[in-house]
mmCIF file of N, CA and C in Angstrom:
data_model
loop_
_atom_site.group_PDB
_atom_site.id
_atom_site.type_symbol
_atom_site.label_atom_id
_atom_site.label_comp_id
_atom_site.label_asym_id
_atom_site.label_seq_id
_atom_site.Cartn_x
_atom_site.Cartn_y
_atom_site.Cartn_z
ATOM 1 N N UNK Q 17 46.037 -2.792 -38.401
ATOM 2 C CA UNK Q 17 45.267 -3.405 -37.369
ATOM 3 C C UNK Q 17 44.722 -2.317 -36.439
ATOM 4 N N UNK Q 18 43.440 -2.306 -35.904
ATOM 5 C CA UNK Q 18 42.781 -1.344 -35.695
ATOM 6 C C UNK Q 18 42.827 -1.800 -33.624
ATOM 7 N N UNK Q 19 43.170 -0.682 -33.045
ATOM 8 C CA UNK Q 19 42.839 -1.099 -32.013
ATOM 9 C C UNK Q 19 41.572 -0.825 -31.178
ATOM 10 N N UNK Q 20 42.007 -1.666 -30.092
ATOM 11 C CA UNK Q 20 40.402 -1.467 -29.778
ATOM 12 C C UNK Q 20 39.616 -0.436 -28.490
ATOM 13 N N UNK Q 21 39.588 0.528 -28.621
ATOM 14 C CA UNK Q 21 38.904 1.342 -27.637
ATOM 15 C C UNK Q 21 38.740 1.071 -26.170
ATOM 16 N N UNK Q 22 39.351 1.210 -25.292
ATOM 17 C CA UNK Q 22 39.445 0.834 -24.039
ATOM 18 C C UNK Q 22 38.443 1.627 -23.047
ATOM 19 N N UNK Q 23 37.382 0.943 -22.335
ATOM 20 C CA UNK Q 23 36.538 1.701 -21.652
ATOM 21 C C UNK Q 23 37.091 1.951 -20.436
ATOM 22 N N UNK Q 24 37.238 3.121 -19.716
ATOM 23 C CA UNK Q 24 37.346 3.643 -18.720
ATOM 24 C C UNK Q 24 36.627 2.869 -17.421
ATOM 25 N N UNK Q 25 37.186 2.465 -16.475
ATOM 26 C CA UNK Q 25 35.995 2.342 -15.051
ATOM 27 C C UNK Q 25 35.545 3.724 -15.237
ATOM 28 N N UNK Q 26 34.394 3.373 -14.581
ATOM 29 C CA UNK Q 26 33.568 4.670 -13.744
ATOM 30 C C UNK Q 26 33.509 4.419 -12.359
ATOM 31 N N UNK Q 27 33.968 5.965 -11.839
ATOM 32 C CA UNK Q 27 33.754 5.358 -10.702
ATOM 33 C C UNK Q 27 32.243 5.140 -9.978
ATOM 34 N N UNK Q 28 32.067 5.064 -9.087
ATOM 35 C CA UNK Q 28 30.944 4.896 -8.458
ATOM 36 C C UNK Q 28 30.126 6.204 -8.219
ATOM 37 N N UNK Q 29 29.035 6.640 -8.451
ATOM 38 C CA UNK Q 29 28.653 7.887 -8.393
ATOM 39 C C UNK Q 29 27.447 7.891 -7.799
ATOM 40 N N UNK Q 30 27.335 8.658 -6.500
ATOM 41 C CA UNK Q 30 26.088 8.891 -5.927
ATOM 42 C C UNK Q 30 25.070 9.101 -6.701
ATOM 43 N N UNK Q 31 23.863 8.935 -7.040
ATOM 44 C CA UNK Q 31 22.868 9.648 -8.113
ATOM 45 C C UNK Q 31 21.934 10.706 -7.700
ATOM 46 N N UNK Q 32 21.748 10.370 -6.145
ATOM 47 C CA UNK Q 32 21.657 11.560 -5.341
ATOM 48 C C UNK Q 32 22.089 12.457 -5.120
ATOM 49 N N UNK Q 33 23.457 12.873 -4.902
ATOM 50 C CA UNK Q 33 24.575 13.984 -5.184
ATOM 51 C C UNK Q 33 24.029 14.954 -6.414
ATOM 52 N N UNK Q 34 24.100 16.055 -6.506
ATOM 53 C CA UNK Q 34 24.512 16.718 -7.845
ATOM 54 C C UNK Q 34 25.832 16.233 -7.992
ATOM 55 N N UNK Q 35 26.098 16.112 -9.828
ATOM 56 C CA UNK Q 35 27.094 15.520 -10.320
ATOM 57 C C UNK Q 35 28.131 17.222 -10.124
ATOM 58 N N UNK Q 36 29.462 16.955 -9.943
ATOM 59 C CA UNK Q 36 30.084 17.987 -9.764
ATOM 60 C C UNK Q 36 29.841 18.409 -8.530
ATOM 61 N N UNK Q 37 29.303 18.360 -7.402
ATOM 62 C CA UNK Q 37 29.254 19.168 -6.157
ATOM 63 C C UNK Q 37 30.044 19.467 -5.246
ATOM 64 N N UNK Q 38 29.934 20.649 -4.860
ATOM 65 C CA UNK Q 38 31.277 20.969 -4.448
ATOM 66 C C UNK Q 38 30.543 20.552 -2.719
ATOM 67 N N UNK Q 39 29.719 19.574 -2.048
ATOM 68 C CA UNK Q 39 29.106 19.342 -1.348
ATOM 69 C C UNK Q 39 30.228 19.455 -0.349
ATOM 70 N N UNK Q 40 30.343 19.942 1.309
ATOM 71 C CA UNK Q 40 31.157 19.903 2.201
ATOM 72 C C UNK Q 40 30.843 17.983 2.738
ATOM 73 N N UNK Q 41 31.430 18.009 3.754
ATOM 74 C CA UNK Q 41 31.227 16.845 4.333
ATOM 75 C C UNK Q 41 30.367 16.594 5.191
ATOM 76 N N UNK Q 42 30.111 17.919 5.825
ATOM 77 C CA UNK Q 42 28.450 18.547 6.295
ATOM 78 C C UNK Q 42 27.349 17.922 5.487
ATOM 79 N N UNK Q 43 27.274 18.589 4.555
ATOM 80 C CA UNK Q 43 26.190 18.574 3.443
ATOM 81 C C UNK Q 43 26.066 16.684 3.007
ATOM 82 N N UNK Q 44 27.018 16.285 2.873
ATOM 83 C CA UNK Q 44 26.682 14.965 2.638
ATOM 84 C C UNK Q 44 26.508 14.277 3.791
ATOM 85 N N UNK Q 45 26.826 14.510 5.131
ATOM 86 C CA UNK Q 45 26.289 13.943 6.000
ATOM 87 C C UNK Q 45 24.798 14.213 6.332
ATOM 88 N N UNK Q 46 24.669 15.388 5.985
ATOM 89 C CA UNK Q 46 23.339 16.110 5.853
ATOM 90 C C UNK Q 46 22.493 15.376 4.724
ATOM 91 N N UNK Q 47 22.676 15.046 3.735
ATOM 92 C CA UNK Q 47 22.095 13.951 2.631
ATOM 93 C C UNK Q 47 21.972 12.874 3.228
ATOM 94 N N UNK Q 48 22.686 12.447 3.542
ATOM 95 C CA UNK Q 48 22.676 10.552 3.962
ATOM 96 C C UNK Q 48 21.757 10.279 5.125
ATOM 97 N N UNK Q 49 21.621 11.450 6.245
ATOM 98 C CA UNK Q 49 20.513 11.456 7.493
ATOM 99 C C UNK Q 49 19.205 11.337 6.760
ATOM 100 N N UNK Q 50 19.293 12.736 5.783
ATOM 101 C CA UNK Q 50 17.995 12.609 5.451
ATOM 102 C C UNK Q 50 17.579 11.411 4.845
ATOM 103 N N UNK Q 51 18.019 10.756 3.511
ATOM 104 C CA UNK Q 51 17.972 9.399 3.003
ATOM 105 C C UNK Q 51 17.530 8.277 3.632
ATOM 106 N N UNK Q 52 18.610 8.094 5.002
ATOM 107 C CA UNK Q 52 18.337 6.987 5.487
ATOM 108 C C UNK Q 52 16.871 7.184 6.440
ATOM 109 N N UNK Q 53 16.632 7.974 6.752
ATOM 110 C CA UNK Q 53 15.314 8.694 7.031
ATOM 111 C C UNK Q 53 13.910 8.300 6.290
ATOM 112 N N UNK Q 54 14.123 8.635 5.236
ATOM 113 C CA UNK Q 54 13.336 8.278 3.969
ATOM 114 C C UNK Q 54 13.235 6.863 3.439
ATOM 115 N N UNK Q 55 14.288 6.106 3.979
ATOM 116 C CA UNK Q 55 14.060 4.813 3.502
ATOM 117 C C UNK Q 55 13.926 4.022 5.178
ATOM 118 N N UNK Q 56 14.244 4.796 6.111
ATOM 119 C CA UNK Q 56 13.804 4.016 7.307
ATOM 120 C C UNK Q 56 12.117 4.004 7.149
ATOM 121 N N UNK Q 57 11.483 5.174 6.580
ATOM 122 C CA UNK Q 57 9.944 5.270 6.865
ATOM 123 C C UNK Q 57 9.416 3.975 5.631
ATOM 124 N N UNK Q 58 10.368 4.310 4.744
ATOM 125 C CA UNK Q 58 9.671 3.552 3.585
ATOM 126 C C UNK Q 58 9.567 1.507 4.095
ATOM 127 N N UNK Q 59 10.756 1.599 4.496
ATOM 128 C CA UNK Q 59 11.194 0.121 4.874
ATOM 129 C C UNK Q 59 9.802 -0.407 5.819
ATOM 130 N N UNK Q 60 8.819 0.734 6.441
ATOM 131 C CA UNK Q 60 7.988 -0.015 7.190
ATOM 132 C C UNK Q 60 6.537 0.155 6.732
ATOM 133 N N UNK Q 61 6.494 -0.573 5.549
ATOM 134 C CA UNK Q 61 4.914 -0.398 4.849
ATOM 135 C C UNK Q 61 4.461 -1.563 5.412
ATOM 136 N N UNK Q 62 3.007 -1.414 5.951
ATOM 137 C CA UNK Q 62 1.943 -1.962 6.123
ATOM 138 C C UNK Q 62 1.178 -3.077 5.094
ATOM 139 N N UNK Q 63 1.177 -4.256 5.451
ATOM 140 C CA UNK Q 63 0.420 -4.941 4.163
ATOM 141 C C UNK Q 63 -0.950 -4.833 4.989
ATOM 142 N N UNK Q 64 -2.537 -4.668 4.611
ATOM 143 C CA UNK Q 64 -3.653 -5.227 4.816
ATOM 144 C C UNK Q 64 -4.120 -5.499 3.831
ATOM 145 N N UNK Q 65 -4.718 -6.935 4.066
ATOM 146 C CA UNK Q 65 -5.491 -7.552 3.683
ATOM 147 C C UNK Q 65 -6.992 -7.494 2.933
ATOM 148 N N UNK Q 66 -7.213 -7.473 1.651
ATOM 149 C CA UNK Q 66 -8.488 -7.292 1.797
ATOM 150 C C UNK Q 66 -9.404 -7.701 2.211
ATOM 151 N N UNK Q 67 -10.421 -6.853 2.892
ATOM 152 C CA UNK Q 67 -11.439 -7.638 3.334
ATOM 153 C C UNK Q 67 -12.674 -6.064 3.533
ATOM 154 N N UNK Q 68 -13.997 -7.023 3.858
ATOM 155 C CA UNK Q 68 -15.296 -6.119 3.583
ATOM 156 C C UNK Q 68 -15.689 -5.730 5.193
ATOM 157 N N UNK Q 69 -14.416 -6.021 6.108
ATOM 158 C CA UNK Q 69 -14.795 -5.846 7.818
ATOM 159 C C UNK Q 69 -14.447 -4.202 8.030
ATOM 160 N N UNK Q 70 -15.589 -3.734 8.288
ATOM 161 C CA UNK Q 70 -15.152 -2.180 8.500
ATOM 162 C C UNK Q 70 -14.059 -2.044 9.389
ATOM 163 N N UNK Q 71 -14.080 -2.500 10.871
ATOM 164 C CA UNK Q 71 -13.521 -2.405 11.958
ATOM 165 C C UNK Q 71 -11.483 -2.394 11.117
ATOM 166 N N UNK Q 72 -11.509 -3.627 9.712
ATOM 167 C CA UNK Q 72 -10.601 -3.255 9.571
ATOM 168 C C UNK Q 72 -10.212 -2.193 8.852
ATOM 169 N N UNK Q 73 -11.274 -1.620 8.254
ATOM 170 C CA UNK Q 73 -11.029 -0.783 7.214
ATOM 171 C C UNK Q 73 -10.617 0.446 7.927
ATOM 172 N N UNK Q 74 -11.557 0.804 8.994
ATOM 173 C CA UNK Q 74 -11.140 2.257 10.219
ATOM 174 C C UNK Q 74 -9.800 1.741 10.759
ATOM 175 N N UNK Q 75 -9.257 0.457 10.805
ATOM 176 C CA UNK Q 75 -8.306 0.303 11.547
ATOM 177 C C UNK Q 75 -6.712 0.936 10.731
ATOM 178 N N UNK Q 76 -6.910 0.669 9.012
ATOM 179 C CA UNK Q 76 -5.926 1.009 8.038
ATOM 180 C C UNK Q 76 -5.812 2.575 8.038
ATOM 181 N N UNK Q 77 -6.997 2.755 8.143
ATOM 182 C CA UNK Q 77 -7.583 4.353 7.908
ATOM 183 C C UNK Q 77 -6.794 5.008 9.028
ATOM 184 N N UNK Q 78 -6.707 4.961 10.437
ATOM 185 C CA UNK Q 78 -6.478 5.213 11.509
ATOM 186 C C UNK Q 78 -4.928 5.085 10.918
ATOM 187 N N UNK Q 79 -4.598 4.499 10.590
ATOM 188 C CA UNK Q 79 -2.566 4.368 10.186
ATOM 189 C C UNK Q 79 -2.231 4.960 9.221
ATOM 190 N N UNK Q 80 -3.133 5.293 8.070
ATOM 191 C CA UNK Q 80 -2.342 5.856 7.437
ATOM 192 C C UNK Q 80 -3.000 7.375 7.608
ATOM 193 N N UNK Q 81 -3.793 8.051 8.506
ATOM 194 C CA UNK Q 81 -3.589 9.177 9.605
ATOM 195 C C UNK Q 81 -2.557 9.551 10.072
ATOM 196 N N UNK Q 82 -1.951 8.428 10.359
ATOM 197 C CA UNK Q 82 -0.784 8.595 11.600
ATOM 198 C C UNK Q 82 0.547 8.895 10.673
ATOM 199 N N UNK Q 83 0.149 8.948 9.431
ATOM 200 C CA UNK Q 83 1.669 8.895 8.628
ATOM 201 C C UNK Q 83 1.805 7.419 7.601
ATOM 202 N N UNK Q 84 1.551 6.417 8.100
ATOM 203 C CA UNK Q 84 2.251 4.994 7.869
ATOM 204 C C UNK Q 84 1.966 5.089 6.372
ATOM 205 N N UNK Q 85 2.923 3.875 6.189
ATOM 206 C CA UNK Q 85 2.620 3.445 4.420
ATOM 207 C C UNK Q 85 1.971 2.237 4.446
ATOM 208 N N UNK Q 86 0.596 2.388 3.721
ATOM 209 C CA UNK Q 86 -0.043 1.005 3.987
ATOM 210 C C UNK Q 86 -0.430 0.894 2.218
ATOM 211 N N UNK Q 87 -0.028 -0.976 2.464
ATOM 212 C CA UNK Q 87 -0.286 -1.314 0.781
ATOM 213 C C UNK Q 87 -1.130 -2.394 0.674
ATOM 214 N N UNK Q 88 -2.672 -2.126 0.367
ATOM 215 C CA UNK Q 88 -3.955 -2.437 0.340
ATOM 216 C C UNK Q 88 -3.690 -3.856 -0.617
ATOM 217 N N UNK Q 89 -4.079 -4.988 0.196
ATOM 218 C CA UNK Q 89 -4.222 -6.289 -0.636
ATOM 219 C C UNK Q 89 -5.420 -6.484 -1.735
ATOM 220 N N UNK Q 90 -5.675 -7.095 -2.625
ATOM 221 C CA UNK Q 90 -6.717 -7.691 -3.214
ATOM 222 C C UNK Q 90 -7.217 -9.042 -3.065
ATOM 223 N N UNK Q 91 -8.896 -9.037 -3.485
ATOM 224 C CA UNK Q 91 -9.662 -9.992 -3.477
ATOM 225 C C UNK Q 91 -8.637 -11.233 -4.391
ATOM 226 N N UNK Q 92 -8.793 -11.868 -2.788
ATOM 227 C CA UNK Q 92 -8.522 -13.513 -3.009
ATOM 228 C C UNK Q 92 -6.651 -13.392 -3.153
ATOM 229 N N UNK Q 93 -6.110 -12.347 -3.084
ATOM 230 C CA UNK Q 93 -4.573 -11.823 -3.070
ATOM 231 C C UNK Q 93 -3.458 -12.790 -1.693
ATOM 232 N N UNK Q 94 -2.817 -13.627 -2.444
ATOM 233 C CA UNK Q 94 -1.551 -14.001 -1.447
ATOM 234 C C UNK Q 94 -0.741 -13.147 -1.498
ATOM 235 N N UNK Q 95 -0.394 -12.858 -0.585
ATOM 236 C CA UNK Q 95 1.165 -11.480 -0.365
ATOM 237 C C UNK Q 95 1.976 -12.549 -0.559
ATOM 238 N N UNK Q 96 2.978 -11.635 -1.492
ATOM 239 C CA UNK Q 96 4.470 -11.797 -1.149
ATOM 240 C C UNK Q 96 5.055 -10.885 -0.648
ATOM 241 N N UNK Q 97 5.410 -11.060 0.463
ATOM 242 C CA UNK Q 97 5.651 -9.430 1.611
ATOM 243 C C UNK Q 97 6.872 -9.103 1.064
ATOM 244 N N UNK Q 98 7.999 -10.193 0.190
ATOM 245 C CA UNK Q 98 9.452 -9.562 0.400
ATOM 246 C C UNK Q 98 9.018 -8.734 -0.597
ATOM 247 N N UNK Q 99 8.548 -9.451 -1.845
ATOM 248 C CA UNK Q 99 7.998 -8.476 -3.156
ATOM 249 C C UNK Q 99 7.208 -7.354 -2.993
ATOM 250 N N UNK Q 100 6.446 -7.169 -1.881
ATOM 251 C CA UNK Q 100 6.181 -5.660 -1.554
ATOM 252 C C UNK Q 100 6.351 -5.182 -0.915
ATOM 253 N N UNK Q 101 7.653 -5.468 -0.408
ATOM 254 C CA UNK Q 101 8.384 -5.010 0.370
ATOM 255 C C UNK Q 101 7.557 -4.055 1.806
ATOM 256 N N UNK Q 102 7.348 -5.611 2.516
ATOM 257 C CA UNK Q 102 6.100 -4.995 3.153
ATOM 258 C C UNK Q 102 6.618 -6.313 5.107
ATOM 259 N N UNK Q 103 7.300 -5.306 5.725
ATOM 260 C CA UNK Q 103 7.812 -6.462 7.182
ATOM 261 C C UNK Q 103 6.435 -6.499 8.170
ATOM 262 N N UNK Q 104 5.556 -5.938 7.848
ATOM 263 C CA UNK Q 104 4.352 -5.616 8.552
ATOM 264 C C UNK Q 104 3.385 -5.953 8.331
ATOM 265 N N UNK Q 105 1.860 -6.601 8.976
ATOM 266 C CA UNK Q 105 0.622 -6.765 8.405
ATOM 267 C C UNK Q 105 -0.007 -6.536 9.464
ATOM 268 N N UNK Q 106 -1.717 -5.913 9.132
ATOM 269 C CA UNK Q 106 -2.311 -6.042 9.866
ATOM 270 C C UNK Q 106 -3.063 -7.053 10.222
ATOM 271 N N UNK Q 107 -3.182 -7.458 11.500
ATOM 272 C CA UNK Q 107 -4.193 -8.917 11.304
ATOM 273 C C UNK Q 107 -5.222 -8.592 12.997
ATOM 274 N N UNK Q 108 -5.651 -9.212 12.677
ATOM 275 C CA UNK Q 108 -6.639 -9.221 13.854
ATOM 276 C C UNK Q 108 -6.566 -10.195 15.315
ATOM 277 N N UNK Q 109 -6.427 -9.850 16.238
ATOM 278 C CA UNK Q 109 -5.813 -10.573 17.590
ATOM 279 C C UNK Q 109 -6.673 -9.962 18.615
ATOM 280 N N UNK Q 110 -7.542 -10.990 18.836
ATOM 281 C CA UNK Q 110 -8.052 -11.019 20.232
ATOM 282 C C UNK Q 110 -9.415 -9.841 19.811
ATOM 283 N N UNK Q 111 -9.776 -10.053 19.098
ATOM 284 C CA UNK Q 111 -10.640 -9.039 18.404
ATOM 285 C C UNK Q 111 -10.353 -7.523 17.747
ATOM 286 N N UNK Q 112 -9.267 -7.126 18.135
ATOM 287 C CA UNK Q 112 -8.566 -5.695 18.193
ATOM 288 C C UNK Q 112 -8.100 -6.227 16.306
ATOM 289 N N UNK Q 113 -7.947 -5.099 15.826
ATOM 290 C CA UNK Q 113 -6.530 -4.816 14.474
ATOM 291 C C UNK Q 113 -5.230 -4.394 14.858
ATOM 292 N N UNK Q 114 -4.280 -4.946 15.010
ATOM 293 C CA UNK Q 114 -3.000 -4.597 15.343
ATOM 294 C C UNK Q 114 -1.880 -5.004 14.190
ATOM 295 N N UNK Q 115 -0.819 -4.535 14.266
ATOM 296 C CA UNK Q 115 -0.101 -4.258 13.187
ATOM 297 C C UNK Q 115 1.399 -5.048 13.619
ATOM 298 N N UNK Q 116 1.204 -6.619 13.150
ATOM 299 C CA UNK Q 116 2.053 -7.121 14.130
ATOM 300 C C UNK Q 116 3.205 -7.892 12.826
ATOM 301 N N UNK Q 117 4.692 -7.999 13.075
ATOM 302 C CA UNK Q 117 5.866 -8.431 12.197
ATOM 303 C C UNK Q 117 5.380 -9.357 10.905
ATOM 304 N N UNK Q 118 5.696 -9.305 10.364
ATOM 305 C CA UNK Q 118 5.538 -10.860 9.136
ATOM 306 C C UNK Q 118 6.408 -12.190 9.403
#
C-alpha cells in the first residue's frame, strides 16, 4: 500500500521581500512605508467621463499634471467605480470641474 505524499503548509511569503533576505526590521519597515505609499496614491484614481467639453478635457489634463491617476471613460460607458477601482470622479458643479467622492 502506497502512501500518500503529504504537502507541507507554506508559510505565508511576502512576494515583495527578496525570498531569503536577510532584511533588518529597518528595511522592512522601510518596504511597507514605501508600499503603502504606492498603494495610498494608487487607491485615488480619478474616473472622467467621456465627453467632447474641452473645459473638461483641460480640467483632466490639469490633474494628471499634478501627478493624479486618471482613468478616461468611454462613449456611452457606465462606470463601475468599485471595478476600476476608482473612489473619485470628475463632474461638473456650479460650472467649475471638480473632483468630488463617488
Amino acid at each position: 500500500m502506497m502512501k500518500k505524499a503529504k504537502i507541507k503548509d507554506q508559510p505565508y511569503t511576502n512576494l515583495l521581500m527578496p525570498k531569503g533576505s536577510t532584511a533588518s526590521q529597518e528595511d522592512q519597515a522601510e518596504q511597507k512605508a514605501r508600499i503603502n505609499s504606492i498603494n495610498q496614491a494608487a487607491s485615488q484614481k480619478i474616473f472622467v467621463p467621456f465627453s467632447t467639453n474641452m473645459e473638461q478635457r483641460k480640467a483632466a489634463l490639469a490633474l494628471r499634471a499634478q501627478g493624479k491617476n486618471i482613468v478616461s471613460g468611454l462613449p456611452g460607458q457606465t462606470p463601475n467605480y468599485q471595478m476600476l477601482q476608482c473612489f473619485y470622479h470628475l463632474a461638473e458643479v456650479g460650472g467649475e470641474f471638480k473632483v468630488i467622492p463617488v
